[in-house]
Amino acid sequence: MAGVSRTVLTEMYENMVTARHYEERLQEEYLEGKQPAFDISAGPIPGELHLAAGQEAAAAGVCQHLRDDDTVTAPHRPHHVAIAKGVDLDRMTAEIFGRQTGLGKGKGGHMHLFDPEVHFACSGIIAEGCPPAAGAGLAAKKRNEDSVAVAYLGEGAIDQGAFLESLNFAAVFDLPVVFVIEDNDWAISMPKERVTDVENGAKRADGFEMPGVRVDADDAVEVYEVAGEAIGRARDRNGPTVIEVQVHRRMGHFMGDPQTYRPEEDQEAAAERDSIERLEAALRDYGVDDDAMETIREEAHERVEAAIEWAKAQPHPEPSDAYEDMFVNPPSGVTDSEPDFDLAGGDD
Amino acid sequence: MADESGETRDLTMSRAMVSAIAHEMRENDEVFYMGEDVADYGGIFDSTEGLREEFGYDRVMDVPISETAYLGAAVGAAQEGMRPIAELMFVDFFGVAMDQIYNQMAKNTYMSGGNVSVPMVLTAAVGGTYNDAAQHSQTLYGTFAHIPGLKVVVPSTAYEAKGLMHNAIRDDDPVLYMFHKRLMGIGWLPAPDGPKTPVPETDYTIPFGSADVKRDGDDVTVVTLGLHVHRALSAAEDLADDGIDAEVVDLRSLVPLDTDTIVESVEKTGNLVVVDEDYRSYGVTGEIVASVADEALAALDSVERVAVPDVPIPYSRPMENEVVPDVEDIAAAVRRTQ
Ligand SMILES: Cc1ncc(C[n+]2csc(CCOP(=O)(O)OP(=O)(O)O)c2C)c(N)n1
Ligand SMILES: [Mg+2]
């Protein structure tokens, strides 16, 4: 753990326990109104909900290196990444509860969180965050700035054209982009080996002659070290990198997923390999005792509780709000700068 | 509805769809199914439940999340004479594979002067009503019906789901089969009462281009499809209490379009209300109104359109309820014609 300070470890721990607790609480709120019969459209949080419990190391280890002006695009499973990137937790929570003061005024929901203050966005279409991340890298390069962009994707997304095209685009223009694959072994019900030709997704980098590194351990510290190198390369204008991180899906693909396709042992194994416990061991090595960790956890819980309480006190949108925000420059507001010019040369 | 032996059973729309696919797969080794989560999961919307157990992974194929590759592979296999069925989990995902759909699947027959046929079925889930937001709630009827070369069908009940699917698989042209999630009868997304119907045990085909009058009425013609058939029928019941007698026409296919049935009804009622769950502009509602105007302008006393006002589907409940047409919206539109 050469280059890792106690502060870095502590901050990563804060992010990871915040994300874990946040999702435990969201799960409770989500299930309200969905008992005894599960109806996805009922309760205070309707629609699909994709939780990321077991994937926090990939978020914390990478985002620890990022500044507010660095861009992150996340996929349909975004909460842990959003938290690590510093997205406004109150307004993100209000968005998930569909409230008027949410990040998207209730228009986006949990798969479509946008926080331009910290250059964060996510999308529910597989791999479609990759091209915009390359675009953020392109903007940084054109403007001679040293910001970088990180695109998150699942291991199931590495077979998608948008990812592969973005790799080439980033490579050919030497863009400051890091592609982070979260390998949780599953794409909904499809095990990786059934649908993907490589065991190590970072190998996708080979065909584009860029570095591809895999972190096998679901270990925040190792992710931090590998990401540090990749992000450093990007900032120094040395081009893109692919990182794959082995993570674990502790939950169903989405809330309500019966997971009948998934062997018991696989679920148990995911529950046992906990990157948060692993980081706690590392913290102890650094002299952070259990009381101090307990304090961090309590603070994280308070922050989460406060965000949820705030969100639930926010107003719902009015039905007519649906017609707002189609354009930042609504058609009626376009200034008419057409010259007084008659193409036909008529005498009017 | 019964076949010769008279054997029917009540099925959900998903079971009816699966029973047609299973029947065709038993009869014809060249029929196979490709999609994400169609094997062990049985389709996110139960569209393939039980098929992998009967036919194995080779014929009920889980595929990589590579829509361009597997939809295009279906086109290629179909051109070789096989009868693939490929599933787009949500119609909203068409964007990542649109070329294979609209430049290859839809055009190869025409560009080859009729020498190439593409006997495939593309199935896709459509629809909102459960707060899944703008990338997972669209009902893109117009997008696909607009493209010359695709047949587009939309079941509203289990009976239609089976008959249209038999026909879709047997058809020698590409057929887009759009099923509404809310109608499938999925455990976690409760369906209304209407779509579960008696379904004959044997195979039967519902010809494309034959709309079905789901309710007779004299005062107004409500033309619709998919989920909104059921909402229109509810609205018609409410309106009957006020003495307004609405006829409800279920299109069942957009391409070909059964203009005759619509015109016949409008000639009787004089009033036309078109309802769908797609965007309002440049879509199904405008097309139906224009078709009727072309053929029977003089018969039209009034026209109303009920569709999604041109905004993406918002996530939050009050806003989604506002933009997706409901029973009240349909009833109000009908009242405006009276
Ligand atoms: C283009 C596209 N195809 C299919 C889907 C449906 N879908 C949503 S999540 C998912 C699985 C994604 O697996 P992975 O990338 O491994 O991410 P994970 O869910 O495991 O985090 C699929 C197929 C989609 N959203 N977009
Ligand atoms: Mg995965």
CSV table of C-alpha atoms in Angstrom, one decimal, chain A residues 66-279:
chain,number,residue,atom,x,y,z
A,66,LEU,CA,-11.2,12.8,-9.2
A,67,ARG,CA,-11.9,16.5,-8.9
A,68,ASP,CA,-15.2,18.2,-9.4
A,69,ASP,CA,-14.3,19.2,-12.9
A,70,ASP,CA,-13.5,15.6,-13.9
A,71,THR,CA,-16.4,13.9,-15.7
A,72,VAL,CA,-18.0,10.6,-14.7
A,73,THR,CA,-20.6,8.7,-16.7
A,74,ALA,CA,-22.3,5.8,-14.9
A,75,PRO,CA,-24.8,3.2,-16.2
A,76,HIS,CA,-28.1,2.0,-14.8
A,77,ARG,CA,-26.6,1.1,-11.4
A,78,PRO,CA,-25.2,4.5,-10.4
A,79,HIS,CA,-25.7,5.2,-6.7
A,80,HIS,CA,-22.3,4.1,-5.4
A,81,VAL,CA,-20.5,6.0,-8.2
A,82,ALA,CA,-22.6,9.1,-7.7
A,83,ILE,CA,-21.8,9.1,-4.0
A,84,ALA,CA,-18.1,8.6,-4.5
A,85,LYS,CA,-18.1,11.4,-7.1
A,86,GLY,CA,-19.7,13.8,-4.7
A,87,VAL,CA,-23.1,14.2,-6.3
A,88,ASP,CA,-25.5,16.2,-4.1
A,89,LEU,CA,-27.0,13.4,-1.9
A,90,ASP,CA,-30.1,15.4,-0.9
A,91,ARG,CA,-31.1,16.3,-4.4
A,92,MET,CA,-30.2,12.8,-5.8
A,93,THR,CA,-32.4,11.3,-3.1
A,94,ALA,CA,-35.2,13.7,-3.9
A,95,GLU,CA,-34.9,12.7,-7.6
A,96,ILE,CA,-35.2,9.0,-6.7
A,97,PHE,CA,-38.3,9.8,-4.7
A,98,GLY,CA,-39.6,11.7,-7.8
A,99,ARG,CA,-39.7,15.1,-6.1
A,100,GLN,CA,-39.7,18.6,-7.6
A,101,THR,CA,-36.4,19.6,-6.1
A,102,GLY,CA,-34.6,16.5,-7.3
A,103,LEU,CA,-31.6,16.7,-9.5
A,104,GLY,CA,-33.9,16.4,-12.6
A,105,LYS,CA,-37.0,17.8,-11.0
A,106,GLY,CA,-38.5,14.3,-10.9
A,107,LYS,CA,-38.1,13.8,-14.6
A,108,GLY,CA,-35.2,11.4,-14.6
A,109,GLY,CA,-35.4,9.0,-11.7
A,110,HIS,CA,-32.7,6.7,-10.4
A,111,MET,CA,-31.1,5.7,-13.8
A,112,HIS,CA,-31.0,9.2,-15.1
A,113,LEU,CA,-29.2,11.3,-12.5
A,114,PHE,CA,-27.4,14.5,-13.7
A,115,ASP,CA,-25.3,16.7,-11.5
A,116,PRO,CA,-23.4,19.1,-13.7
A,117,GLU,CA,-21.8,20.8,-10.7
A,118,VAL,CA,-19.6,17.7,-10.3
A,119,HIS,CA,-19.8,16.6,-14.0
A,120,PHE,CA,-21.8,13.5,-13.3
A,121,ALA,CA,-24.4,11.8,-15.6
A,122,CYS,CA,-25.8,8.4,-16.0
A,123,SER,CA,-27.9,6.5,-18.6
A,124,GLY,CA,-30.0,3.4,-18.6
A,125,ILE,CA,-28.9,2.3,-22.1
A,126,ILE,CA,-26.0,-0.2,-21.9
A,127,ALA,CA,-22.6,1.3,-22.8
A,128,GLU,CA,-24.1,4.6,-23.9
A,129,GLY,CA,-22.2,6.5,-21.3
A,130,CYS,CA,-18.9,5.7,-23.1
A,131,PRO,CA,-19.2,8.0,-26.0
A,132,PRO,CA,-20.1,11.1,-23.9
A,133,ALA,CA,-17.2,10.3,-21.6
A,134,ALA,CA,-14.9,10.3,-24.7
A,135,GLY,CA,-16.5,13.7,-25.6
A,136,ALA,CA,-15.7,15.1,-22.2
A,137,GLY,CA,-12.1,14.0,-22.7
A,138,LEU,CA,-12.2,15.6,-26.2
A,139,ALA,CA,-13.4,18.9,-24.7
A,140,ALA,CA,-10.6,18.9,-22.1
A,141,LYS,CA,-8.0,18.2,-24.7
A,142,LYS,CA,-9.3,20.9,-27.1
A,143,ARG,CA,-9.3,23.4,-24.3
A,144,ASN,CA,-5.9,22.4,-23.0
A,145,GLU,CA,-7.3,21.6,-19.6
A,146,ASP,CA,-6.1,18.7,-17.4
A,147,SER,CA,-9.4,17.3,-16.4
A,148,VAL,CA,-10.2,13.7,-17.2
A,149,ALA,CA,-13.3,11.6,-17.9
A,150,VAL,CA,-14.2,8.2,-16.5
A,151,ALA,CA,-16.9,5.9,-18.0
A,152,TYR,CA,-18.3,3.2,-15.9
A,153,LEU,CA,-19.8,0.1,-17.4
A,154,GLY,CA,-20.8,-3.5,-16.4
A,155,GLU,CA,-19.0,-6.5,-17.8
A,156,GLY,CA,-22.1,-7.2,-19.8
A,157,ALA,CA,-21.6,-3.9,-21.6
A,158,ILE,CA,-18.2,-4.8,-23.1
A,159,ASP,CA,-19.8,-6.5,-26.1
A,160,GLN,CA,-21.7,-3.3,-27.1
A,161,GLY,CA,-20.6,-1.3,-30.1
A,162,ALA,CA,-20.8,2.0,-28.2
A,163,PHE,CA,-18.0,0.8,-25.9
A,164,LEU,CA,-15.8,-0.6,-28.6
A,165,GLU,CA,-16.2,2.4,-30.8
A,166,SER,CA,-15.4,4.7,-27.9
A,167,LEU,CA,-12.2,2.8,-27.1
A,168,ASN,CA,-10.9,3.4,-30.7
A,169,PHE,CA,-12.1,7.0,-30.6
A,170,ALA,CA,-10.3,7.7,-27.3
A,171,ALA,CA,-7.2,5.8,-28.5
A,172,VAL,CA,-6.9,7.4,-31.9
A,173,PHE,CA,-7.2,10.9,-30.4
A,174,ASP,CA,-5.2,10.2,-27.2
A,175,LEU,CA,-8.1,11.3,-25.0
A,176,PRO,CA,-7.9,11.5,-21.2
A,177,VAL,CA,-10.5,8.8,-20.6
A,178,VAL,CA,-10.5,5.8,-18.3
A,179,PHE,CA,-13.0,3.1,-18.9
A,180,VAL,CA,-13.9,1.2,-15.7
A,181,ILE,CA,-15.6,-2.2,-16.1
A,182,GLU,CA,-17.4,-3.4,-13.0
A,183,ASP,CA,-17.4,-7.2,-13.4
A,184,ASN,CA,-20.1,-8.6,-11.1
A,185,ASP,CA,-20.2,-11.8,-13.1
A,186,TRP,CA,-23.8,-11.3,-14.2
A,187,ALA,CA,-25.7,-9.4,-16.8
A,188,ILE,CA,-29.2,-9.8,-15.3
A,189,SER,CA,-29.5,-13.6,-15.6
A,190,MET,CA,-26.7,-14.2,-18.1
A,191,PRO,CA,-23.5,-15.4,-16.6
A,192,LYS,CA,-20.4,-13.8,-18.2
A,193,GLU,CA,-19.1,-17.0,-19.7
A,194,ARG,CA,-22.3,-17.6,-21.6
A,195,VAL,CA,-22.2,-14.4,-23.6
A,196,THR,CA,-18.7,-13.0,-23.6
A,197,ASP,CA,-15.6,-14.5,-25.2
A,198,VAL,CA,-13.0,-13.2,-22.7
A,199,GLU,CA,-12.7,-13.9,-19.0
A,200,ASN,CA,-10.8,-10.7,-18.5
A,201,GLY,CA,-12.7,-7.7,-19.9
A,202,ALA,CA,-9.6,-5.5,-19.7
A,203,LYS,CA,-8.2,-7.5,-22.6
A,204,ARG,CA,-10.6,-5.5,-24.8
A,205,ALA,CA,-7.9,-2.8,-24.5
A,206,ASP,CA,-5.4,-4.9,-26.4
A,207,GLY,CA,-7.0,-4.4,-29.8
A,208,PHE,CA,-6.7,-0.7,-29.4
A,209,GLU,CA,-3.1,-0.8,-28.1
A,210,MET,CA,-3.9,0.9,-24.8
A,211,PRO,CA,-3.2,-0.5,-21.3
A,212,GLY,CA,-5.8,-2.8,-19.9
A,213,VAL,CA,-5.6,-3.8,-16.2
A,214,ARG,CA,-7.7,-6.1,-14.2
A,215,VAL,CA,-8.1,-5.9,-10.4
A,216,ASP,CA,-9.1,-9.4,-9.2
A,217,ALA,CA,-9.5,-8.8,-5.6
A,218,ASP,CA,-12.6,-6.5,-5.1
A,219,ASP,CA,-10.2,-4.4,-3.0
A,220,ALA,CA,-10.6,-0.6,-2.8
A,221,VAL,CA,-6.9,-0.1,-2.1
A,222,GLU,CA,-5.8,-2.0,-5.1
A,223,VAL,CA,-8.4,-0.2,-7.2
A,224,TYR,CA,-7.1,3.1,-5.9
A,225,GLU,CA,-3.5,2.2,-6.9
A,226,VAL,CA,-4.4,1.0,-10.4
A,227,ALA,CA,-6.8,3.9,-11.0
A,228,GLY,CA,-4.2,6.4,-9.8
A,229,GLU,CA,-1.8,5.3,-12.5
A,230,ALA,CA,-4.5,5.3,-15.2
A,231,ILE,CA,-5.9,8.7,-14.2
A,232,GLY,CA,-2.4,10.1,-13.9
A,233,ARG,CA,-1.7,8.9,-17.5
A,234,ALA,CA,-4.8,10.6,-18.7
A,235,ARG,CA,-4.0,13.9,-16.9
A,236,ASP,CA,-0.5,13.8,-18.4
A,237,ARG,CA,-2.0,13.4,-21.9
A,238,ASN,CA,-0.8,9.9,-22.3
A,239,GLY,CA,-4.1,8.5,-23.4
A,240,PRO,CA,-6.9,6.2,-22.3
A,241,THR,CA,-6.8,3.0,-20.1
A,242,VAL,CA,-9.3,0.2,-19.5
A,243,ILE,CA,-9.6,-1.1,-15.9
A,244,GLU,CA,-11.7,-4.0,-14.9
A,245,VAL,CA,-12.6,-4.5,-11.3
A,246,GLN,CA,-14.0,-7.8,-9.9
A,247,VAL,CA,-17.0,-6.8,-7.8
A,248,HIS,CA,-19.9,-8.8,-6.4
A,249,ARG,CA,-23.6,-8.4,-6.9
A,250,ARG,CA,-25.1,-9.0,-3.5
A,251,MET,CA,-28.6,-8.3,-4.7
A,252,GLY,CA,-30.9,-9.2,-7.6
A,253,HIS,CA,-30.3,-7.3,-10.8
A,254,PHE,CA,-33.2,-5.1,-9.9
A,255,MET,CA,-35.5,-5.1,-6.9
A,256,GLY,CA,-38.1,-7.8,-7.4
A,257,ASP,CA,-35.7,-10.0,-9.4
A,258,PRO,CA,-36.5,-13.5,-8.3
A,259,GLN,CA,-32.9,-14.6,-9.1
A,260,THR,CA,-34.2,-18.2,-9.7
A,261,TYR,CA,-31.4,-18.5,-12.4
A,262,ARG,CA,-28.7,-17.9,-9.8
A,263,PRO,CA,-27.1,-20.7,-7.8
A,264,GLU,CA,-27.3,-20.4,-4.0
A,265,GLU,CA,-23.6,-20.8,-3.7
A,266,ASP,CA,-23.0,-17.8,-6.0
A,267,GLN,CA,-25.2,-15.6,-3.9
A,268,GLU,CA,-23.5,-16.8,-0.7
A,269,ALA,CA,-20.1,-16.2,-2.1
A,270,ALA,CA,-21.0,-12.7,-3.1
A,271,ALA,CA,-22.3,-12.1,0.5
A,272,GLU,CA,-19.0,-13.4,2.0
A,273,ARG,CA,-16.6,-11.4,-0.2
A,274,ASP,CA,-17.2,-8.0,1.2
A,275,SER,CA,-14.9,-5.2,0.1
A,276,ILE,CA,-16.0,-3.1,3.1
A,277,GLU,CA,-14.7,-5.7,5.6
A,278,ARG,CA,-11.6,-5.9,3.6
A,279,LEU,CA,-11.0,-2.2,3.8
